[in-house]
Amino acid sequence: MSSLPELARFNDNVLSKYQIYNSIFITLPFDTINNTGVLLPLFHKVCEKGFKLGLNPTEIVEKFFKKYQENPLEKDKTDLLFQFIQYIERQVVLFDAVEDAAFPIVNNMDGIGTLRNSTETAFLSDKKEALKKHLEEFKVRIVLTAHPTQFYPGSVLGIITDLDQAIQNDDLLLIKKLLAQLGKTPFYKKSKPTPYDEAVSLIWYLENVFYHSVPKIYNYIQHNIYDGKPTDNEIIDLGFWPGGDRDGNPFVTTQITLDVAERLRQSILRSYYRDVRRLKRRFTFDGVQEILGRVEKRLYKHVVRSYAKVNFSQKILLSELEDARNIIVEKHNSLFIEELNDFINKVRIFGFHFATLDIRQDSRVHHKAFTQIVDDLLATGDTTFPKNYHNLSEQEQIEVLAVVKGNIDPEILTDEMSVSTIESIYALKTIQGRNGERGANRYIISNNQSALNVMQTFAMLNLCGFENELPVDVIPLFETVEDLKNAENVMRTLYTNKTYRYHLVKRKNKQTIMLGFSDGTKDGGYLMANWGIFKAKEALTRISREFDIEVIFFDGRGGPPARGGGKTHQFYASLGPTIEDKEIQLTIQGQTISSNFGTLDSSQFNLEQLISSGIKNEVFTKDQMNDAHRELIEDLANISYKTYVDFKNHPQFLPYLEKMSTLKYYAKTNIGSRPSKRSNSDTLDFSALRAIPFVGSWSQLKQNVPGFFGVGTAIKKYEDAGRFDEIVDFYNASDFFKTLLENSMMSLSKSFFGLTEYMASDPVFGEFWKLIHTEFETTKRLLLKLAGHTVLMENHPVGKASIDIRESIVLPLLTIQQFALKKIQELQKTAGNEAEIEIYEKMVMRSLFGNINASRNSA
């Protein structure tokens, strides 16, 4: 089977199986949708033919009812459309399960980009020592976030897991039962999840996937690269945002933060407890059984009585396990030693924290809170700050902030945000006391614009009773195009501050800097965001090396290319020597968690791809742009930026999003705990709009503007000037540029303008729709010409096939969504029945979920 071409393996193990299981699914009798399975395929055909004939969604829906229903009432129509939505949601789940089950067959688990391949290549190239040296420092950090693009409740996740296993085993009877269960299990959440609920959902992946896949990779490296000897470097770290990400989420309280940290701790200790019980069945030897018995009792006390005052820590546990290991080696011929080694490695990697809980807040919130803290302290007669602090220059304020120390009492603070900010820092201290320093040792400042933003956070941390050394990394997050340009100056100010510089010495001379792809793209468009971040990384690398500081870049990536997603490992493999790359850190969110890391196989494969991208860039040849290519991409980015900004400033831009897209319906769903915008204003403020609903709305329209707009115009300038060959040369010579454009092709592949072609004749938005469509056609034509392809993603046939099937599954769903949007517009124009409008609004909202999950990286 594995000798077949990749696309053939996909067709045999994914497409064919999905068609078989879907035929079973649509014939299953459910309580209220017994005719849906017969009618849905017919509706699908009507949609396909209708769009080919140029019909609009309303005409397609009406044509279906006229052809296949006999004088249906309006209620009958809407009921059937809701039933279609329910069915399609489950078809998406079925396809997910089939694709996940076939993952190790379709993908070459030992091929290019895997650890085995990288190791063998290094050994054959006589670079084993270089590889070992690289892996002594290199890390990959996966940070799970709870951004609202994943809606499956735990019950559905469990069914997906069971379906995956049943499909792998070809257990037709169980598959049929699970499909029946799927049909009867509610998908829709009746209320918004709390941040704690989101944390519990993601901890499921920690317990069921990462707890097994991460040590497996570490064990491989230990045995095959380090000849069985342990390495102090964990190589893979896990990060966690739910419960700690306060940016724009008023529902993240101090208690939530503490509860999530405790849940993480309990989850890892529960996993250890289960493993120790299994180990006891193997190690029935004198001396070893007694040690494991003590460990089991201690773990039990911590798991069952979570706040029990028991002297126990990662260090103590490792000491006990090493004692057991020594006895096994010295007295019992190392019998079953691999099983104990595996457990020791888990404890080294996950500690008592499982994943590091990051704290994050917006700089504007910090500034307001900090200003109030200074005022409150001065009002009590406290002398920490000079009375004229607010009148000092920014540089003078930074000098004051660098040296403040204290143990501020939240009780004296008069502002609620100031109290919650200080309490969150005290919570960080509490977490470190229970989970170890790695439990929570990073504070991220989003929308960071100045060195003052960083130093205000630094001062607040030092005002919360940290004695001597501060065991926390202060991480600025640069997002907008202007902030990226200014990042170097910000860091120079910090590096030249003696106190902050001393802090970095105590943090092993490492400074983590976060860069935001999502808001960067929203602000400056696709090309400028990616090139702007690339240049910012180069500048930050230069300034950090100048001060002998190792900069670590933490990329705030979303799922789709428009938010820094797509084939991310190819980006990391294409970094040149001008960018520091000792660590790869990135956020994983929404459907990308389940699609890239949802199973043991996909998790192992994608983690290895990231590790191998670092190996390729450091151990093997580095990709480096020449001056001519740098000039080219600089020019392309500037043209693209101007094109995108002009588009963004178009008078119809915000009205189009507000009235013609699903933007406002994101806020009405119960997908995530966080509001869809940072402000409480009723009017649409672009600066307060979050990147997720922004990108997601374009995805629901199947226009995917943030992933391509401006790219075509930029390349067309060179075509018109007879310089297209220069772009071709650049594309073939630079992995970075090629990856950038190939990910844009993915955005184009997921676009379908036939869905909204009716908007071209809209009296208000017709010209604006044509503007978007023209840029789409220009970009598509030129990217195909550049790559020498006849169809998009021609060189990624399996990825293209997967997208095509998913887009086909949700075509009726998209049609229903547009039909409902048009109905709402018509009813609002004629002051229609509010109850009727509410029904169609619910239809739009319900249709979001299936589309989101089918895309796997739509927002």
XYZ file of C-alpha atoms in Angstrom, residues 153-702:
550
model
C -17.992 19.739 22.593
C -16.133 17.001 24.476
C -18.789 14.415 23.650
C -18.189 14.911 19.920
C -14.397 14.815 20.334
C -14.819 11.437 22.020
C -16.924 10.130 19.118
C -14.306 11.358 16.619
C -11.596 9.483 18.533
C -13.660 6.289 18.648
C -14.582 6.623 14.959
C -10.921 7.058 14.064
C -10.066 3.793 15.830
C -13.049 1.898 14.431
C -12.201 3.008 10.879
C -8.582 1.903 11.333
C -9.899 -1.504 12.461
C -12.545 -1.645 9.670
C -15.119 -2.419 12.372
C -18.231 -1.766 10.292
C -20.742 -2.612 13.047
C -19.122 -0.219 15.522
C -18.789 2.464 12.828
C -22.515 2.211 12.134
C -23.335 2.560 15.839
C -20.971 5.508 16.244
C -22.510 7.224 13.202
C -25.936 6.724 14.776
C -24.579 8.185 18.037
C -23.160 11.112 16.090
C -26.560 11.785 14.544
C -28.172 12.032 17.965
C -25.444 13.983 19.789
C -25.973 17.768 20.047
C -23.230 19.900 18.493
C -24.531 23.299 19.443
C -23.543 24.758 22.811
C -26.499 26.353 24.558
C -24.289 28.772 26.477
C -20.872 30.320 25.979
C -18.014 28.332 27.491
C -16.055 29.925 30.307
C -12.268 30.233 29.962
C -12.078 27.316 32.388
C -14.313 25.232 30.089
C -11.998 26.054 27.187
C -9.012 25.006 29.262
C -10.618 21.667 30.112
C -11.330 21.052 26.401
C -7.701 21.678 25.453
C -6.331 19.681 28.377
C -8.021 16.719 26.677
C -5.365 17.044 23.940
C -2.582 17.291 26.524
C -3.699 14.093 28.262
C -4.700 12.037 25.247
C -2.232 13.177 22.590
C 0.770 15.237 23.697
C 1.445 13.166 26.838
C 2.209 10.249 24.508
C 3.564 11.848 21.313
C 6.073 14.257 22.895
C 7.972 11.617 24.953
C 7.953 9.287 21.957
C 9.894 11.894 19.970
C 12.245 12.604 22.883
C 12.879 8.862 23.333
C 13.723 8.512 19.642
C 16.243 11.339 19.859
C 17.736 9.942 23.061
C 18.199 6.428 21.649
C 19.170 7.225 18.063
C 21.120 10.478 18.338
C 22.477 10.449 21.907
C 23.066 6.670 22.031
C 20.665 6.133 24.909
C 22.058 8.881 27.135
C 19.664 11.532 28.458
C 19.944 15.159 27.390
C 19.098 18.072 29.680
C 17.149 19.728 26.885
C 13.451 18.722 26.781
C 13.441 19.650 23.039
C 9.644 20.089 23.055
C 7.893 22.480 25.456
C 4.169 23.000 25.741
C 2.501 26.334 26.429
C -1.075 27.140 27.376
C -3.209 30.313 27.071
C -6.759 29.498 28.254
C -7.147 30.957 31.738
C -4.069 33.168 31.414
C -4.849 35.196 28.278
C -6.559 38.289 29.676
C -6.244 40.351 26.480
C -9.757 41.439 25.563
C -11.346 38.703 27.670
C -13.110 40.112 30.751
C -14.078 36.588 31.793
C -10.507 35.585 32.685
C -10.362 36.292 36.414
C -7.579 35.626 38.908
C -9.513 32.662 40.263
C -9.905 31.240 36.747
C -6.129 31.529 36.270
C -5.463 29.688 39.529
C -8.088 27.041 38.770
C -6.683 26.350 35.298
C -3.142 26.032 36.676
C -4.381 23.608 39.298
C -6.292 21.618 36.669
C -3.093 21.366 34.594
C -1.215 20.161 37.663
C -3.885 17.636 38.578
C -4.047 16.366 34.991
C -0.332 15.616 34.760
C -0.208 14.034 38.220
C -3.204 11.863 37.309
C -1.339 10.735 34.194
C 1.739 9.962 36.303
C -0.409 8.063 38.798
C -1.813 5.817 36.056
C 1.685 5.192 34.699
C 3.099 4.309 38.144
C 0.313 1.780 38.689
C 1.234 0.190 35.357
C 4.929 0.202 36.233
C 4.234 -1.594 39.501
C 2.984 -4.562 37.480
C 6.402 -4.811 35.813
C 8.755 -3.921 38.665
C 7.867 -6.474 41.296
C 11.498 -6.566 42.527
C 12.782 -5.866 46.031
C 13.745 -2.252 46.517
C 11.963 -1.033 43.411
C 8.429 -1.947 44.433
C 8.844 -0.072 47.709
C 9.934 3.100 45.892
C 7.074 2.918 43.399
C 4.675 2.285 46.283
C 5.813 5.493 47.996
C 5.497 7.429 44.738
C 2.014 6.031 44.140
C 0.827 7.112 47.611
C 2.218 10.613 47.206
C 0.651 11.033 43.791
C -2.650 9.726 45.129
C -2.656 12.360 47.880
C -2.056 15.114 45.367
C -4.627 13.840 42.906
C -7.441 13.029 45.327
C -6.761 15.821 47.823
C -5.552 18.442 45.384
C -4.611 21.069 47.941
C -3.036 18.670 50.434
C 0.124 20.086 52.041
C 2.436 17.285 50.979
C 6.142 17.860 50.401
C 6.367 16.688 46.826
C 7.857 18.161 43.643
C 9.295 17.250 40.261
C 12.779 17.155 41.844
C 11.693 14.732 44.576
C 9.837 12.513 42.116
C 12.825 12.341 39.750
C 15.116 11.507 42.677
C 12.889 8.588 43.654
C 12.718 7.318 40.084
C 16.500 7.571 39.603
C 16.980 5.521 42.787
C 14.640 2.887 41.359
C 16.502 2.958 38.063
C 19.862 2.410 39.746
C 18.535 -0.626 41.611
C 17.123 -2.098 38.382
C 20.430 -1.617 36.551
C 22.652 -2.873 39.380
C 20.564 -5.734 40.747
C 17.991 -6.760 38.154
C 19.812 -6.834 34.791
C 18.017 -3.686 33.581
C 14.815 -5.707 33.115
C 12.003 -3.517 31.665
C 14.306 -0.484 32.046
C 12.929 1.112 28.841
C 9.502 1.475 30.457
C 10.930 3.245 33.481
C 13.138 5.450 31.288
C 10.079 6.483 29.321
C 8.329 7.543 32.530
C 11.399 9.425 33.795
C 11.502 11.320 30.500
C 7.835 12.271 30.885
C 8.507 13.719 34.333
C 11.484 15.669 32.969
C 9.435 17.076 30.106
C 6.107 17.820 31.810
C 7.208 18.462 35.403
C 4.324 19.261 37.741
C 2.907 21.848 35.348
C 2.131 19.867 32.133
C 2.172 23.093 30.060
C 3.393 26.592 30.898
C 0.454 28.919 31.540
C 1.236 32.257 29.872
C -0.239 35.481 31.216
C -1.134 38.063 28.536
C -2.626 41.544 28.635
C -2.918 44.516 26.268
C -0.417 47.377 26.758
C -3.224 49.960 26.683
C -4.954 48.219 29.579
C -1.632 48.008 31.411
C -0.919 51.694 30.919
C -4.283 52.734 32.315
C -4.037 50.291 35.233
C -0.459 51.273 36.015
C -1.238 54.991 35.962
C -3.969 54.373 38.536
C -1.619 52.260 40.672
C 0.875 55.145 40.812
C -1.911 57.581 41.752
C -3.227 55.256 44.473
C 0.240 54.736 45.951
C 0.948 58.468 45.976
C -2.441 59.096 47.621
C -1.431 56.857 50.560
C 1.838 58.712 51.040
C 3.898 55.874 49.564
C 7.307 57.036 48.311
C 7.926 54.303 45.723
C 7.272 56.808 42.934
C 8.259 60.501 42.901
C 5.321 62.906 43.164
C 6.081 64.318 39.722
C 6.252 60.841 38.085
C 3.551 61.587 35.489
C 5.390 64.735 34.398
C 8.683 62.931 33.762
C 9.874 62.157 30.236
C 9.484 58.604 28.968
C 13.198 57.917 29.487
C 13.049 59.288 33.053
C 10.002 57.147 33.799
C 11.853 54.072 32.502
C 14.741 54.809 34.889
C 12.297 54.946 37.811
C 10.474 51.791 36.707
C 13.714 49.837 36.449
C 14.485 50.067 40.169
C 11.111 49.975 41.938
C 10.543 47.107 44.376
C 7.798 46.364 46.817
C 4.918 44.213 47.930
C 1.837 46.161 46.908
C -1.462 45.414 48.655
C -4.326 45.171 46.131
C -6.687 46.381 48.892
C -5.382 49.951 48.559
C -6.154 50.116 44.831
C -9.300 51.947 43.737
C -9.595 50.713 40.139
C -10.958 47.262 39.289
C -8.528 46.726 36.386
C -5.560 47.707 38.549
C -6.648 45.213 41.187
C -7.116 42.369 38.684
C -3.744 43.139 37.031
C -1.852 43.000 40.332
C -3.805 39.941 41.486
C -2.899 38.131 38.264
C 0.795 38.665 39.098
C 0.300 37.338 42.624
C -1.486 34.365 41.037
C 1.608 33.799 38.904
C 3.685 33.599 42.113
C 1.222 31.134 43.646
C 1.343 28.924 40.552
C 5.139 28.843 40.614
C 4.972 27.739 44.252
C 2.714 24.781 43.434
C 3.601 23.831 39.852
C 7.251 24.905 39.744
C 8.701 27.923 37.953
C 7.801 26.480 34.552
C 4.164 26.486 35.646
C 3.856 30.190 34.808
C 6.953 32.231 34.027
C 6.010 34.358 30.998
C 4.137 37.663 30.873
C 3.181 38.794 27.348
C 2.324 42.411 26.540
C 0.165 42.520 23.415
C -0.016 45.631 21.219
C 3.398 46.614 22.567
C 4.422 49.995 21.155
C 7.251 51.242 23.345
C 9.943 50.342 25.870
C 7.747 52.037 28.474
C 5.063 49.356 27.906
C 7.621 46.673 28.792
C 9.030 48.526 31.803
C 5.584 49.185 33.277
C 5.008 45.422 33.273
C 8.520 44.834 34.639
C 7.810 47.296 37.468
C 4.433 45.755 38.325
C 6.066 42.328 38.591
C 8.711 43.759 40.917
C 6.035 45.437 43.029
C 4.500 42.060 43.843
C 7.032 40.722 46.303
C 9.467 38.871 44.061
C 12.662 38.847 46.093
C 15.964 39.535 44.334
C 15.818 37.811 40.930
C 12.585 38.006 38.944
C 11.719 34.451 37.723
C 9.542 35.720 34.875
C 10.216 36.504 31.204
C 8.677 39.795 30.086
C 7.661 39.344 26.439
C 6.671 42.260 24.177
C 4.285 41.415 21.323
C 4.722 43.568 18.210
C 1.770 43.387 15.818
C 1.111 46.350 13.535
C 3.333 47.321 10.604
C 4.562 50.453 12.448
C 5.226 48.565 15.684
C 7.265 45.986 13.765
C 9.379 48.773 12.276
C 9.899 50.313 15.712
C 10.674 47.030 17.500
C 14.456 47.402 17.141
C 14.442 50.804 18.870
C 12.279 49.466 21.673
C 14.670 46.596 22.350
C 17.752 48.843 22.158
C 16.264 51.011 24.914
C 15.655 47.926 27.043
C 19.052 46.356 26.406
C 20.850 49.579 27.378
C 18.959 49.781 30.669
C 21.364 48.342 33.283
C 18.662 46.899 35.536
C 16.758 45.214 32.723
C 20.024 43.970 31.252
C 20.916 42.424 34.637
C 17.504 40.766 34.668
C 18.316 39.162 31.296
C 21.677 37.920 32.637
C 19.729 36.076 35.338
C 17.410 34.708 32.635
C 20.388 33.070 30.868
C 20.838 36.056 28.523
C 17.682 35.154 26.621
C 14.928 37.527 25.517
C 11.690 36.215 24.027
C 9.916 38.528 21.580
C 6.487 37.756 20.164
C 5.423 38.789 16.657
C 1.802 38.815 15.565
C 1.017 37.488 12.090
C -2.753 37.808 12.571
C -3.017 41.490 13.393
C -0.047 42.226 11.132
C -1.981 40.850 8.158
C -5.186 42.594 9.224
C -3.250 45.856 9.467
C -0.928 45.669 6.449
C -2.022 42.856 4.159
C -0.492 39.462 3.421
C 2.858 40.300 1.773
C 3.714 43.281 3.973
C 2.883 41.417 7.201
C 5.119 38.473 6.342
C 7.968 40.569 4.948
C 7.622 43.077 7.788
C 7.959 40.283 10.350
C 10.915 38.806 8.461
C 12.704 42.177 8.496
C 11.788 42.778 12.133
C 13.305 39.406 13.040
C 16.489 40.335 11.203
C 16.717 43.700 12.975
C 15.949 42.168 16.367
C 18.539 39.451 15.753
C 21.170 42.091 14.942
C 20.473 44.238 17.999
C 20.312 41.180 20.296
C 23.609 39.789 18.999
C 25.154 43.225 19.483
C 24.361 42.938 23.205
C 25.259 39.205 23.421
C 21.637 38.273 23.995
C 19.980 35.258 22.413
C 16.657 36.398 21.054
C 13.855 33.827 20.874
C 11.016 34.547 18.484
C 7.510 33.530 19.499
C 5.157 33.656 16.498
C 1.503 34.427 17.075
C 0.091 32.356 14.240
C -3.475 31.458 13.398
C -4.665 28.587 11.249
C -4.899 29.976 7.693
C -2.120 31.570 5.633
C -3.775 34.951 6.235
C -2.868 34.591 9.908
C 0.582 33.050 9.523
C -0.643 29.475 9.125
C -0.477 27.100 6.188
C 2.708 25.042 5.857
C 4.465 26.686 8.811
C 7.366 24.220 8.996
C 8.403 25.297 5.484
C 8.718 28.870 6.753
C 11.038 27.828 9.575
C 13.099 25.695 7.230
C 13.607 28.711 4.954
C 15.066 31.119 7.528
C 18.564 32.301 6.718
C 21.558 33.046 8.980
C 20.339 36.595 9.566
C 17.531 35.353 11.841
C 18.137 33.681 15.207
C 16.594 30.224 15.205
C 17.664 28.403 18.378
C 13.984 27.916 19.203
C 10.723 27.695 17.290
C 7.775 28.988 19.283
C 4.292 29.378 17.844
C 0.662 29.495 18.845
C -1.626 26.672 17.728
C -5.305 27.515 17.800
C -8.801 26.626 16.742
C -9.233 23.810 14.256
C -5.451 23.696 13.737
C -5.109 21.981 17.120
C -7.414 19.155 16.100
C -6.300 18.976 12.450
C -2.513 19.058 13.028
C -2.238 17.626 16.531
C -5.529 15.820 17.103
C -4.183 12.267 16.913
C -0.971 10.565 18.003
C 0.153 10.115 14.402
C -0.595 13.669 13.221
C 0.875 15.142 16.395
C 4.104 13.166 16.076
C 4.383 13.923 12.355
C 3.839 17.682 12.665
C 6.061 18.060 15.728
C 8.822 16.216 13.865
C 8.329 18.488 10.847
C 8.946 21.526 13.065
C 12.020 19.969 14.704
C 13.381 18.933 11.317
C 12.853 22.424 9.898
C 15.167 23.718 12.625
C 17.666 20.962 11.884
C 17.609 21.750 8.144
C 18.150 25.444 8.731
C 21.005 25.007 11.214
C 22.764 21.729 10.416
C 22.338 21.712 6.645
C 22.287 24.549 4.103
C 20.689 27.863 4.986
C 18.536 29.734 2.516
C 19.706 33.337 2.088
C 18.297 36.051 -0.142
C 20.677 38.085 -2.267
C 20.427 41.877 -2.524
C 18.479 41.782 -5.781
C 15.870 39.484 -4.290
C 15.602 41.632 -1.171
C 14.934 44.675 -3.338
C 12.286 42.721 -5.222
C 10.353 41.597 -2.166
C 10.667 45.035 -0.581
C 9.078 46.568 -3.664
C 6.419 43.853 -3.928
C 5.520 44.284 -0.246
C 5.223 48.073 -0.589
C 3.004 47.833 -3.675
C 0.884 45.186 -1.986
C 0.680 47.277 1.187
C -0.532 50.370 -0.666
C -3.073 48.264 -2.583
C -4.365 46.677 0.622
C -4.501 49.954 2.581
C -6.401 51.661 -0.263
C -8.800 48.709 -0.236
C -9.145 48.882 3.556
C -9.863 52.641 3.324
C -12.522 52.132 0.653
C -15.794 53.692 1.897
C -17.581 50.364 1.336
C -15.019 48.223 3.206
C -16.562 48.218 6.693
C -20.199 48.430 5.489
C -19.579 45.422 3.222
C -18.204 43.370 6.107
C -21.008 44.479 8.384
C -23.941 43.985 6.010
C -22.855 41.313 3.512
C -20.728 38.961 5.637
C -21.249 36.877 8.766
C -19.058 39.179 10.886
C -21.670 40.196 13.440
C -22.816 36.601 13.880
C -19.465 35.492 15.314
C -20.312 37.473 18.444
C -23.660 35.638 18.727
C -22.240 32.137 18.628
C -21.258 30.146 21.681
C -17.950 29.032 20.203
C -15.554 30.780 22.591
C -15.513 32.748 25.822
C -13.832 35.838 24.396
C -15.775 38.745 22.819
C -15.263 39.226 19.071
C -13.974 42.767 19.560
C -12.023 44.628 22.232
C -14.388 47.607 22.627
C -18.028 47.703 23.729
C -19.023 50.135 20.989
C -22.118 49.340 18.917
C -20.435 50.719 15.786
C -17.855 48.686 13.886
C -14.367 49.915 14.805
C -11.716 48.276 12.628
C -8.910 48.774 15.157
C -10.918 47.023 17.898
C -11.971 44.164 15.611
C -10.232 40.897 16.383
C -8.327 39.130 13.617
C -10.295 35.899 14.028
C -13.796 37.153 13.109
C -12.197 39.426 10.500
C -10.403 36.601 8.678
C -13.210 34.141 9.436
C -15.842 36.358 7.846
C -13.922 36.513 4.572
C -13.569 32.736 4.770
C -17.328 32.245 5.193
C -17.861 34.427 2.120
C -15.358 32.142 0.339
